[in-house]
């Protein structure tokens, strides 16, 4: 049985993503309250696999997770894209008239900004997790409190759903990464299935250095699917570049990495994995 | 006298940035509760100037502001970089022992994540604005509530500072953009001072199209200072590219835009302005 460390409680979007990714496999969740703890679990026990959100179509990239990933000694072995839908729920005894506070993860609150603006009487309170907020309200019987989470988590904790699909934008997708100890990578994703990689590097302060790197990738028929320059903390307005690439030929890809290496600084391959072309809707089965 | 629309209250980081940028000029603030209202003010009265945060070294880019900027008919006429420091403050009658909730803007809460993790008894509540949270607590005499804002705002509203510099990372800088009606741009920033521009475009689904665009900019001696691919909402995993460039020769820059135009889709110049090389510390004078 695989053990998967996630940030969040049972019923969270991470839980759903983990069950969908490891479809038809027995998995056991290790629920962590922070992403740091996810990486600590993998470090302590190399057989543990991590699952972490990395980018959302509305909220953008989770910069802190990029940092943790770069500084960890794990490697990306897979990705999963999940359609995100939020519901507002409360204790069965509560209603629209009695709810005063709404608790959820900051990113979920942000994704429901329009809904919250239309309900100015609701105080938005930050929680560690979406499903965790529902679990806490149910367990501690917090009258007058609502949670924003997915409908499956609301039902799991016996909460009453006041309204479904309260997210501002229906095209709300989150991309999750599956990470592991590098020694376990070949077991988790056979090399012959690999057609995508995530890289991070910085560049010397020379004009055109990024265009040179991208030109070389192009010459090697490596396709760019994402690029983001992020400030290097402690070096204001110097940037690291996070790049996702896809390819048909693993050897050509590896040669392209050798070719750009001398032109970059601190190039690190964050992982090589199989592209998840599709996005999956939530279909939750209790674990 | 210039009228500047900002998101936030008197004493907010936007207020400080506006006073520093328009140093030695008489300005009058129009305090808005949302960034949407900032753009509405400019639309209604073309003499109004807007000031909005666009990127922070810790929190990353404010994606929503990029969107508003792209969809508005304003143009960027300047930028200002400000060193961000957060304090926690409360009513003079309150203390560490009596404070139960801490109110602030979600981004400020995120920038003080380490501090909040060390104070698990404090409930983090989202507010529209940092200084606005302090103002509300002072005006409504909310006992047991603290705000996270800059020290100058805390003093302005007669609050007691419990602790200064509670931000996780001391290298915390925010970049603000100054935006106006395009007809006022030449008045606000003489063309001869322009050495930076912000662009947005999407690209056809052809391999190497980004590398071609960047190569052309390089051939024209245009320097890239920022690049970010953002998902196009409604077209999952298709991307817009936001690019900042600097240059010494305005004519060459304009020629480079003409040169990349046929290779891009929906290219829009978001503004041409003077590069703010330095970062400024907070030195607040009450308006």
Coordinates of C-alpha atoms in Angstrom, one line a residue:
Chain A
X1 CA 0.0 0.0 0.0
X2 CA 1.3 3.4 -0.9
X3 CA 1.4 6.1 1.7
X4 CA 0.7 9.6 0.4
X5 CA 1.5 12.8 2.4
X6 CA -0.9 15.6 1.6
X7 CA -1.5 19.1 3.0
X8 CA -5.0 19.1 4.3
X9 CA -7.6 16.8 5.9
X10 CA -9.5 13.8 4.6
X11 CA -11.9 15.2 2.0
X12 CA -9.6 18.0 0.9
X13 CA -8.8 18.7 -2.8
X14 CA -5.4 17.1 -2.1
X15 CA -7.1 13.9 -0.9
X16 CA -9.3 13.9 -4.0
X17 CA -6.3 14.5 -6.3
X18 CA -4.3 11.7 -4.6
X19 CA -7.2 9.1 -4.9
X20 CA -7.8 10.1 -8.6
X21 CA -4.1 9.9 -9.5
X22 CA -3.6 6.5 -7.7
X23 CA -6.8 5.2 -9.1
X24 CA -7.4 1.5 -8.5
X25 CA -4.5 1.4 -5.9
X26 CA -4.7 1.1 -2.2
X27 CA -3.4 4.3 -0.6
X28 CA -3.1 5.5 2.9
X29 CA -3.1 9.3 3.5
X30 CA -0.7 11.1 5.8
X31 CA -2.6 14.4 6.5
X32 CA -0.2 17.3 7.2
X33 CA -1.1 20.8 8.3
X34 CA 1.7 22.4 6.2
X35 CA 3.5 21.7 3.0
X36 CA 6.8 21.8 5.0
X37 CA 5.5 18.7 6.8
X38 CA 4.8 16.9 3.6
X39 CA 8.4 17.2 2.6
X40 CA 9.6 16.3 6.1
X41 CA 7.6 13.1 5.9
X42 CA 9.3 12.1 2.7
X43 CA 12.7 13.0 4.1
X44 CA 12.1 10.8 7.2
X45 CA 10.7 7.9 5.3
X46 CA 11.8 7.5 1.6
X47 CA 8.9 5.3 0.8
X48 CA 6.4 8.1 1.4
X49 CA 5.1 9.9 -1.7
X50 CA 4.0 13.6 -1.6
X51 CA 1.1 15.3 -3.4
X52 CA 1.1 19.1 -3.6
X53 CA -0.7 21.8 -5.5
X54 CA 1.6 23.9 -7.7
X55 CA -0.6 26.1 -9.9
X56 CA -4.2 27.2 -10.2
X57 CA -5.9 28.8 -13.2
X58 CA -7.3 31.7 -11.0
X59 CA -4.8 32.1 -8.2
X60 CA -1.6 31.4 -10.2
X61 CA 1.5 29.6 -9.0
X62 CA 2.0 28.6 -5.4
X63 CA 5.4 30.3 -5.1
X64 CA 6.1 28.9 -1.7
X65 CA 5.7 25.3 -3.0
X66 CA 8.2 26.0 -5.8
X67 CA 10.7 27.1 -3.2
X68 CA 10.1 24.0 -1.1
X69 CA 10.4 21.8 -4.1
X70 CA 13.7 23.4 -5.2
X71 CA 15.2 23.2 -1.7
X72 CA 14.0 19.6 -1.1
X73 CA 15.8 16.5 -2.3
X74 CA 12.6 15.1 -3.9
X75 CA 11.8 14.8 -7.5
X76 CA 8.5 15.2 -9.4
X77 CA 7.2 11.8 -10.7
X78 CA 3.7 12.9 -11.9
X79 CA 1.1 15.5 -12.2
X80 CA -2.7 15.6 -12.0
X81 CA -5.2 18.4 -13.0
X82 CA -8.4 18.7 -11.0
X83 CA -11.5 20.8 -11.7
X84 CA -12.1 22.9 -8.5
X85 CA -15.7 23.6 -7.2
X86 CA -16.4 25.2 -3.9
X87 CA -19.5 24.9 -1.7
X88 CA -20.4 26.8 1.4
X89 CA -21.6 24.6 4.2
X90 CA -22.6 24.8 7.9
X91 CA -24.0 22.7 10.8
X92 CA -27.4 21.3 10.0
X93 CA -28.9 23.5 12.7
X94 CA -27.5 26.7 11.1
X95 CA -28.9 28.6 8.1
X96 CA -28.2 31.7 6.0
X97 CA -29.8 33.7 8.9
X98 CA -27.5 32.4 11.6
X99 CA -24.1 32.1 9.8
X100 CA -21.7 34.9 10.8
X101 CA -18.2 33.6 9.8
X102 CA -16.9 31.7 6.9
X103 CA -13.7 29.7 7.4
X104 CA -11.4 28.3 4.6
X105 CA -8.0 28.2 3.1
X106 CA -6.9 31.7 1.8
X107 CA -6.7 30.5 -1.8
X108 CA -10.3 29.2 -1.6
X109 CA -11.5 32.5 0.0
X110 CA -9.8 34.3 -2.9
X111 CA -11.5 32.1 -5.5
X112 CA -14.9 33.0 -4.0
X113 CA -14.1 36.8 -3.8
X114 CA -17.3 37.7 -5.8
X115 CA -19.5 35.5 -3.5
X116 CA -17.9 37.1 -0.4
X117 CA -18.4 40.6 -1.8
X118 CA -22.1 39.8 -2.2
X119 CA -22.3 38.6 1.5
X120 CA -20.5 41.5 3.3
X121 CA -21.9 40.4 6.7
X122 CA -19.9 37.1 6.6
X123 CA -16.5 37.5 8.2
X124 CA -13.8 35.6 6.1
X125 CA -11.5 33.8 8.5
X126 CA -8.3 32.0 7.3
X127 CA -8.0 28.3 8.0
X128 CA -5.2 25.8 7.2
X129 CA -7.4 23.8 4.9
X130 CA -10.8 23.7 3.2
X131 CA -12.0 20.3 4.3
X132 CA -10.2 20.8 7.7
X133 CA -12.4 23.9 8.3
X134 CA -15.6 21.8 7.8
X135 CA -14.2 19.0 10.0
X136 CA -13.4 21.5 12.8
X137 CA -16.9 23.0 12.7
X138 CA -18.5 19.6 12.7
X139 CA -16.3 18.2 15.5
X140 CA -16.5 21.3 17.8
X141 CA -20.1 22.0 16.8
X142 CA -19.3 25.7 16.0
X143 CA -22.7 27.3 15.7
X144 CA -22.7 30.3 13.3
X145 CA -19.6 29.2 11.4
X146 CA -19.6 28.2 7.8
X147 CA -16.8 26.5 5.8
X148 CA -15.9 26.8 2.1
X149 CA -14.8 23.4 0.8
X150 CA -15.8 20.8 -1.9
X151 CA -19.3 19.3 -1.7
X152 CA -17.9 15.8 -1.0
X153 CA -16.0 17.0 2.1
X154 CA -19.1 18.8 3.3
X155 CA -21.1 15.6 3.1
X156 CA -18.3 13.5 4.6
X157 CA -18.4 15.7 7.8
X158 CA -22.2 15.8 7.9
X159 CA -22.5 19.4 7.1
X160 CA -25.4 21.2 5.4
X161 CA -24.6 22.7 2.0
X162 CA -26.0 26.2 1.8
X163 CA -24.9 26.8 -1.8
X164 CA -22.8 24.9 -4.4
X165 CA -20.5 26.2 -7.0
X166 CA -19.8 29.6 -5.3
X167 CA -16.4 30.0 -7.0
X168 CA -16.2 33.2 -9.1
X169 CA -15.0 31.5 -12.2
X170 CA -16.1 28.1 -13.4
X171 CA -12.9 27.5 -15.3
X172 CA -11.1 26.8 -12.0
X173 CA -8.4 24.1 -12.3
X174 CA -5.6 23.1 -10.0
X175 CA -2.5 21.3 -11.1
X176 CA -1.0 19.0 -8.5
X177 CA 2.5 17.4 -8.5
X178 CA 3.4 14.0 -7.2
X179 CA 6.9 14.0 -5.6
X180 CA 9.1 11.3 -4.2
X181 CA 12.6 10.3 -3.1
X182 CA 14.6 10.2 -6.4
X183 CA 15.6 6.6 -5.7
X184 CA 11.9 5.6 -6.0
X185 CA 11.2 7.6 -9.2
X186 CA 11.8 4.8 -11.7
X187 CA 9.5 2.6 -9.8
X188 CA 6.7 5.2 -9.7
X189 CA 6.9 6.3 -13.4
X190 CA 8.6 4.1 -15.9
X191 CA 11.2 6.2 -17.9
X192 CA 9.6 5.2 -21.2
X193 CA 6.4 7.1 -20.3
X194 CA 8.2 10.4 -19.5
X195 CA 7.4 13.2 -21.9
X196 CA 7.5 16.3 -19.6
X197 CA 10.0 17.9 -17.3
X198 CA 10.2 20.9 -14.9
X199 CA 13.3 22.9 -14.7
X200 CA 14.6 25.8 -12.6
X201 CA 17.6 28.0 -13.3
X202 CA 18.9 31.5 -13.0
X203 CA 20.7 33.4 -15.7
X204 CA 23.8 35.6 -15.8
X205 CA 23.1 39.3 -16.2
X206 CA 23.7 39.3 -19.9
X207 CA 21.3 40.6 -22.5
X208 CA 19.6 37.9 -24.5
X209 CA 20.6 35.0 -22.2
X210 CA 17.0 33.8 -21.8
X211 CA 16.4 34.0 -25.6
X212 CA 19.5 31.9 -26.1
X213 CA 18.4 29.2 -23.7
X214 CA 14.9 29.1 -25.3
X215 CA 16.4 29.0 -28.8
X216 CA 18.5 26.0 -27.9
X217 CA 15.4 24.2 -26.5
X218 CA 13.6 25.0 -29.7
X219 CA 16.5 23.6 -31.8
X220 CA 16.2 20.4 -29.9
X221 CA 12.4 20.3 -30.5
X222 CA 11.6 20.8 -26.8
X223 CA 8.2 22.5 -26.4
X224 CA 7.7 25.1 -23.7
X225 CA 4.4 24.8 -21.8
X226 CA 5.1 27.2 -18.9
X227 CA 7.6 29.9 -18.0
X228 CA 7.7 32.1 -14.9
X229 CA 10.4 34.4 -13.6
X230 CA 10.3 34.6 -9.9
X231 CA 12.2 37.1 -7.7
X232 CA 15.2 35.6 -5.9
X233 CA 14.5 36.3 -2.2
X234 CA 17.3 38.4 -0.8
X235 CA 18.3 39.5 -4.3
X236 CA 15.6 42.0 -5.1
X237 CA 14.6 42.0 -8.8
X238 CA 16.9 39.2 -9.7
X239 CA 15.0 36.2 -11.0
X240 CA 14.9 32.5 -11.1
X241 CA 13.1 31.0 -14.1
X242 CA 10.8 28.1 -13.7
X243 CA 10.1 26.3 -17.0
X244 CA 8.0 23.3 -17.9
X245 CA 8.8 21.5 -21.2
X246 CA 7.3 18.6 -23.1
X247 CA 9.0 16.4 -25.7
X248 CA 8.7 13.2 -27.7
X249 CA 12.2 12.0 -27.4
X250 CA 13.8 11.5 -24.0
X251 CA 17.4 11.4 -25.4
X252 CA 17.0 14.6 -27.3
X253 CA 15.6 16.2 -24.2
X254 CA 18.5 15.1 -22.1
X255 CA 20.9 16.4 -24.7
X256 CA 19.1 19.8 -24.6
X257 CA 19.7 20.0 -20.9
X258 CA 23.4 19.4 -21.4
X259 CA 23.3 22.1 -24.1
X260 CA 21.7 24.8 -22.0
X261 CA 23.7 23.9 -18.8
X262 CA 26.7 26.2 -19.6
X263 CA 24.5 29.2 -20.3
X264 CA 22.5 29.0 -17.1
X265 CA 23.4 29.3 -13.4
X266 CA 22.2 26.7 -10.8
X267 CA 20.1 24.6 -13.3
X268 CA 18.1 22.0 -11.5
X269 CA 15.8 19.4 -13.0
X270 CA 12.9 19.3 -10.6
X271 CA 11.5 16.1 -12.2
X272 CA 10.7 14.1 -15.3
X273 CA 7.2 12.7 -15.6
X274 CA 4.2 11.9 -17.8
X275 CA 2.1 14.9 -19.0
X276 CA -1.5 14.8 -17.7
X277 CA -3.3 16.1 -20.7
X278 CA -6.8 16.0 -19.3
X279 CA -8.6 17.7 -16.4
X280 CA -10.6 15.5 -14.1
X281 CA -13.8 16.4 -12.3
X282 CA -14.4 15.6 -8.7
X283 CA -15.7 12.2 -8.1
X284 CA -15.0 11.4 -4.5
X285 CA -15.1 8.0 -2.9
X286 CA -14.6 8.0 0.8
X287 CA -11.3 6.4 1.6
Chain B
X1 CA -3.2 69.2 -7.4
X2 CA -3.1 65.6 -8.6
X3 CA -5.8 63.3 -7.5
X4 CA -4.6 59.7 -7.0
X5 CA -7.0 56.7 -6.7
X6 CA -5.5 54.0 -4.5
X7 CA -6.8 50.7 -3.0
X8 CA -6.7 51.1 0.7
X9 CA -7.1 53.7 3.4
X10 CA -5.0 56.7 4.4
X11 CA -1.7 55.2 5.8
X12 CA -1.8 52.1 3.6
X13 CA 1.2 51.0 1.6
X14 CA -0.5 52.4 -1.5
X15 CA -0.8 55.8 0.2
X16 CA 2.9 55.7 1.2
X17 CA 3.9 54.7 -2.4
X18 CA 1.8 57.5 -3.9
X19 CA 3.3 60.2 -1.6
X20 CA 6.9 58.9 -2.3
X21 CA 6.3 58.7 -6.1
X22 CA 4.8 62.2 -6.3
X23 CA 7.4 63.6 -3.9
X24 CA 7.2 67.4 -3.6
X25 CA 3.8 67.5 -5.3
X26 CA 0.5 68.3 -3.7
X27 CA -1.7 65.2 -4.1
X28 CA -5.2 64.3 -3.0
X29 CA -6.0 60.6 -2.4
X30 CA -9.2 58.9 -3.5
X31 CA -9.3 55.8 -1.2
X32 CA -11.1 52.9 -2.9
X33 CA -12.0 49.5 -1.3
X34 CA -11.2 47.5 -4.4
X35 CA -8.8 47.7 -7.4
X36 CA -11.9 47.7 -9.7
X37 CA -13.0 51.0 -8.1
X38 CA -9.5 52.5 -8.8
X39 CA -10.0 51.8 -12.6
X40 CA -13.7 53.0 -12.4
X41 CA -12.5 56.4 -11.0
X42 CA -10.0 56.8 -13.8
X43 CA -12.7 55.9 -16.4
X44 CA -15.2 58.4 -14.9
X45 CA -12.6 61.2 -14.6
X46 CA -9.7 61.1 -17.0
X47 CA -7.7 63.5 -14.8
X48 CA -7.5 60.9 -12.0
X49 CA -4.3 58.9 -11.7
X50 CA -4.2 55.3 -10.3
X51 CA -1.6 53.6 -8.2
X52 CA -1.7 49.8 -7.8
X53 CA 0.5 47.1 -6.5
X54 CA 1.6 44.6 -9.2
X55 CA 4.2 42.3 -7.7
X56 CA 5.8 41.5 -4.4
X57 CA 9.1 39.6 -3.8
X58 CA 7.4 37.2 -1.5
X59 CA 3.8 36.9 -2.7
X60 CA 4.6 37.1 -6.4
X61 CA 2.5 38.9 -9.0
X62 CA -1.0 40.2 -8.3
X63 CA -2.7 38.3 -11.2
X64 CA -6.0 40.0 -10.8
X65 CA -4.4 43.4 -11.2
X66 CA -2.7 42.3 -14.4
X67 CA -6.1 41.3 -15.7
X68 CA -7.7 44.6 -14.7
X69 CA -4.9 46.5 -16.3
X70 CA -5.2 44.5 -19.6
X71 CA -8.9 45.0 -19.8
X72 CA -8.8 48.7 -18.8
X73 CA -8.2 51.5 -21.3
X74 CA -5.4 53.0 -19.0
X75 CA -1.7 53.0 -19.6
X76 CA 1.2 52.6 -17.2
X77 CA 3.1 55.9 -16.8
X78 CA 5.5 55.0 -13.9
X79 CA 6.6 52.5 -11.3
X80 CA 7.7 52.7 -7.7
X81 CA 9.4 50.0 -5.5
X82 CA 8.7 50.1 -1.7
X83 CA 10.3 48.2 1.1
X84 CA 7.5 46.5 3.1
X85 CA 7.6 46.2 6.9
X86 CA 4.6 45.0 9.0
X87 CA 3.7 45.7 12.6
X88 CA 1.0 44.2 14.8
X89 CA -1.0 46.8 16.7
X90 CA -4.0 47.0 18.9
X91 CA -6.0 49.5 21.0
X92 CA -3.9 51.1 23.8
X93 CA -6.1 49.2 26.4
X94 CA -5.3 45.8 24.8
X95 CA -2.2 43.7 25.1
X96 CA -0.7 40.3 24.1
X97 CA -2.9 38.8 26.8
X98 CA -6.2 40.2 25.5
X99 CA -5.8 40.1 21.8
X100 CA -7.7 37.2 20.1
X101 CA -8.1 38.2 16.4
X102 CA -5.7 39.7 13.9
X103 CA -7.2 41.5 10.9
X104 CA -5.3 42.4 7.7
X105 CA -5.2 42.1 4.0
X106 CA -4.7 38.5 2.8
X107 CA -1.3 39.3 1.3
X108 CA -0.1 40.9 4.5
X109 CA -1.3 37.8 6.5
X110 CA 0.6 35.6 4.1
X111 CA 3.8 37.6 4.5
X112 CA 3.6 37.1 8.2
X113 CA 2.8 33.4 8.0
X114 CA 5.8 32.5 10.3
X115 CA 4.7 35.0 12.9
X116 CA 1.1 33.7 12.8
X117 CA 2.2 30.1 13.1
X118 CA 4.0 31.1 16.3
X119 CA 0.8 32.6 17.7
X120 CA -1.8 29.9 17.0
X121 CA -4.3 31.4 19.4
X122 CA -4.7 34.4 17.1
X123 CA -7.5 34.0 14.6
X124 CA -6.4 35.5 11.2
X125 CA -9.3 37.4 9.7
X126 CA -9.2 38.9 6.2
X127 CA -9.7 42.6 5.7
X128 CA -9.8 44.8 2.6
X129 CA -6.8 46.7 3.6
X130 CA -3.9 46.8 6.2
X131 CA -4.3 50.4 7.3
X132 CA -8.1 50.1 7.0
X133 CA -8.1 47.3 9.5
X134 CA -6.3 49.6 12.0
X135 CA -8.6 52.4 11.3
X136 CA -11.7 50.2 11.8
X137 CA -10.4 48.9 15.1
X138 CA -9.6 52.4 16.3
X139 CA -12.9 53.9 15.1
X140 CA -15.2 51.1 16.4
X141 CA -13.0 50.5 19.5
X142 CA -12.9 46.8 18.8
X143 CA -11.4 45.3 22.0
X144 CA -9.4 42.1 21.6
X145 CA -8.7 42.8 17.9
X146 CA -5.3 43.5 16.4
X147 CA -4.3 44.7 12.9
X148 CA -1.3 44.0 10.8
X149 CA -0.2 47.2 9.0
X150 CA 2.8 49.5 8.7
X151 CA 4.0 51.2 11.8
X152 CA 3.2 54.7 10.4
X153 CA -0.5 53.7 9.9
X154 CA -0.6 52.2 13.5
X155 CA 0.6 55.6 14.9
X156 CA -1.7 57.6 12.6
X157 CA -4.8 55.8 14.1
X158 CA -3.5 56.0 17.7
X159 CA -2.9 52.2 18.0
X160 CA -0.4 50.6 20.3
X161 CA 2.3 48.6 18.4
X162 CA 2.8 45.2 20.0
X163 CA 5.7 44.2 17.7
X164 CA 7.4 45.7 14.7
X165 CA 8.9 43.9 11.7
X166 CA 6.9 40.7 12.0
X167 CA 7.2 39.9 8.3
X168 CA 8.8 36.5 7.6
X169 CA 11.4 37.8 5.2
X170 CA 13.1 41.1 5.5
X171 CA 13.7 41.3 1.8
X172 CA 10.1 42.2 1.2
X173 CA 9.5 44.7 -1.6
X174 CA 6.4 45.6 -3.5
X175 CA 6.4 47.2 -7.0
X176 CA 3.6 49.6 -7.7
X177 CA 2.4 50.9 -11.1
X178 CA 1.2 54.4 -11.8
X179 CA -1.6 54.3 -14.4
X180 CA -3.5 57.0 -16.2
X181 CA -5.7 57.8 -19.2
X182 CA -3.5 57.4 -22.3
X183 CA -4.2 61.0 -23.3
X184 CA -2.5 62.3 -20.1
X185 CA 0.5 60.0 -20.4
X186 CA 2.9 62.4 -22.2
X187 CA 2.1 65.0 -19.5
X188 CA 2.9 62.6 -16.7
X189 CA 6.1 61.1 -18.0
X190 CA 8.0 62.9 -20.8
X191 CA 8.7 60.5 -23.6
X192 CA 12.4 61.3 -23.5
X193 CA 12.6 59.7 -20.0
X194 CA 11.0 56.4 -21.1
X195 CA 13.3 53.3 -20.9
X196 CA 11.0 50.5 -19.8
X197 CA 7.8 49.0 -21.1
X198 CA 5.3 46.3 -20.1
X199 CA 3.7 44.1 -22.8
X200 CA 1.2 41.3 -22.8
X201 CA 0.6 38.8 -25.7
X202 CA -0.5 35.3 -26.4
X203 CA 1.2 33.0 -28.9
X204 CA 0.0 30.6 -31.6
X205 CA 0.3 26.9 -30.7
X206 CA 3.6 26.5 -32.6
X207 CA 6.7 25.1 -31.1
X208 CA 9.4 27.7 -30.5
X209 CA 7.2 30.8 -30.9
X210 CA 8.3 32.3 -27.6
X211 CA 11.9 31.7 -28.4
X212 CA 11.4 33.5 -31.8
X213 CA 9.8 36.5 -30.1
X214 CA 12.5 36.7 -27.4
X215 CA 15.3 36.3 -30.1
X216 CA 13.9 39.3 -32.0
X217 CA 13.8 41.4 -28.9
X218 CA 17.4 40.4 -28.3
X219 CA 18.4 41.4 -31.9
X220 CA 16.9 44.8 -31.2
X221 CA 18.9 45.1 -28.0
X222 CA 15.8 45.0 -25.8
X223 CA 16.5 43.6 -22.4
X224 CA 14.0 41.4 -20.6
X225 CA 13.5 42.1 -16.9
X226 CA 10.4 39.9 -16.2
X227 CA 8.5 37.2 -17.9
X228 CA 5.5 35.3 -16.7
X229 CA 3.1 33.0 -18.5
X230 CA -0.4 33.2 -17.0
X231 CA -3.2 30.8 -17.8
X232 CA -5.9 32.3 -20.0
X233 CA -9.1 32.0 -17.9
X234 CA -11.6 29.9 -19.8
X235 CA -8.9 28.3 -21.9
X236 CA -7.3 25.9 -19.4
X237 CA -3.5 25.6 -19.8
X238 CA -3.3 28.2 -22.6
X239 CA -1.2 31.1 -21.6
X240 CA -0.8 34.9 -21.9
X241 CA 2.8 36.2 -21.6
X242 CA 3.4 39.2 -19.5
X243 CA 6.8 40.7 -20.3
X244 CA 8.7 43.7 -18.9
X245 CA 11.5 45.1 -21.1
X246 CA 14.1 47.9 -20.7
X247 CA 16.0 49.7 -23.4
X248 CA 18.2 52.7 -24.2
X249 CA 16.7 53.7 -27.5
X250 CA 13.0 54.4 -27.8
X251 CA 12.9 54.1 -31.6
X252 CA 14.6 50.7 -31.6
X253 CA 12.1 49.6 -28.9
X254 CA 9.2 50.7 -31.1
X255 CA 10.7 48.9 -34.1
X256 CA 11.0 45.7 -32.1
X257 CA 7.3 45.9 -31.2
X258 CA 6.5 46.2 -34.9
X259 CA 8.8 43.2 -35.5
X260 CA 7.2 40.9 -33.0
X261 CA 3.6 41.9 -33.8
X262 CA 3.1 39.4 -36.6
X263 CA 4.4 36.5 -34.5
X264 CA 2.1 37.2 -31.5
X265 CA -1.6 37.2 -30.9
X266 CA -3.4 40.1 -29.1
X267 CA -0.2 42.0 -28.4
X268 CA -0.9 45.0 -26.1
X269 CA 1.6 47.5 -24.8
X270 CA 0.4 48.1 -21.2
X271 CA 2.6 51.2 -20.9
X272 CA 5.9 52.9 -21.5
X273 CA 7.6 54.5 -18.5
X274 CA 10.8 55.2 -16.6
X275 CA 12.5 52.4 -14.8
X276 CA 12.6 52.8 -11.0
X277 CA 16.0 51.3 -10.3
X278 CA 16.0 51.8 -6.5
X279 CA 13.8 50.6 -3.6
X280 CA 12.6 53.1 -1.1
X281 CA 12.1 52.6 2.6
X282 CA 8.9 53.8 4.3
X283 CA 9.2 57.4 5.5
X284 CA 5.6 58.5 6.0
X285 CA 4.4 62.1 6.3
X286 CA 0.7 62.4 7.1
X287 CA -1.1 63.8 4.1

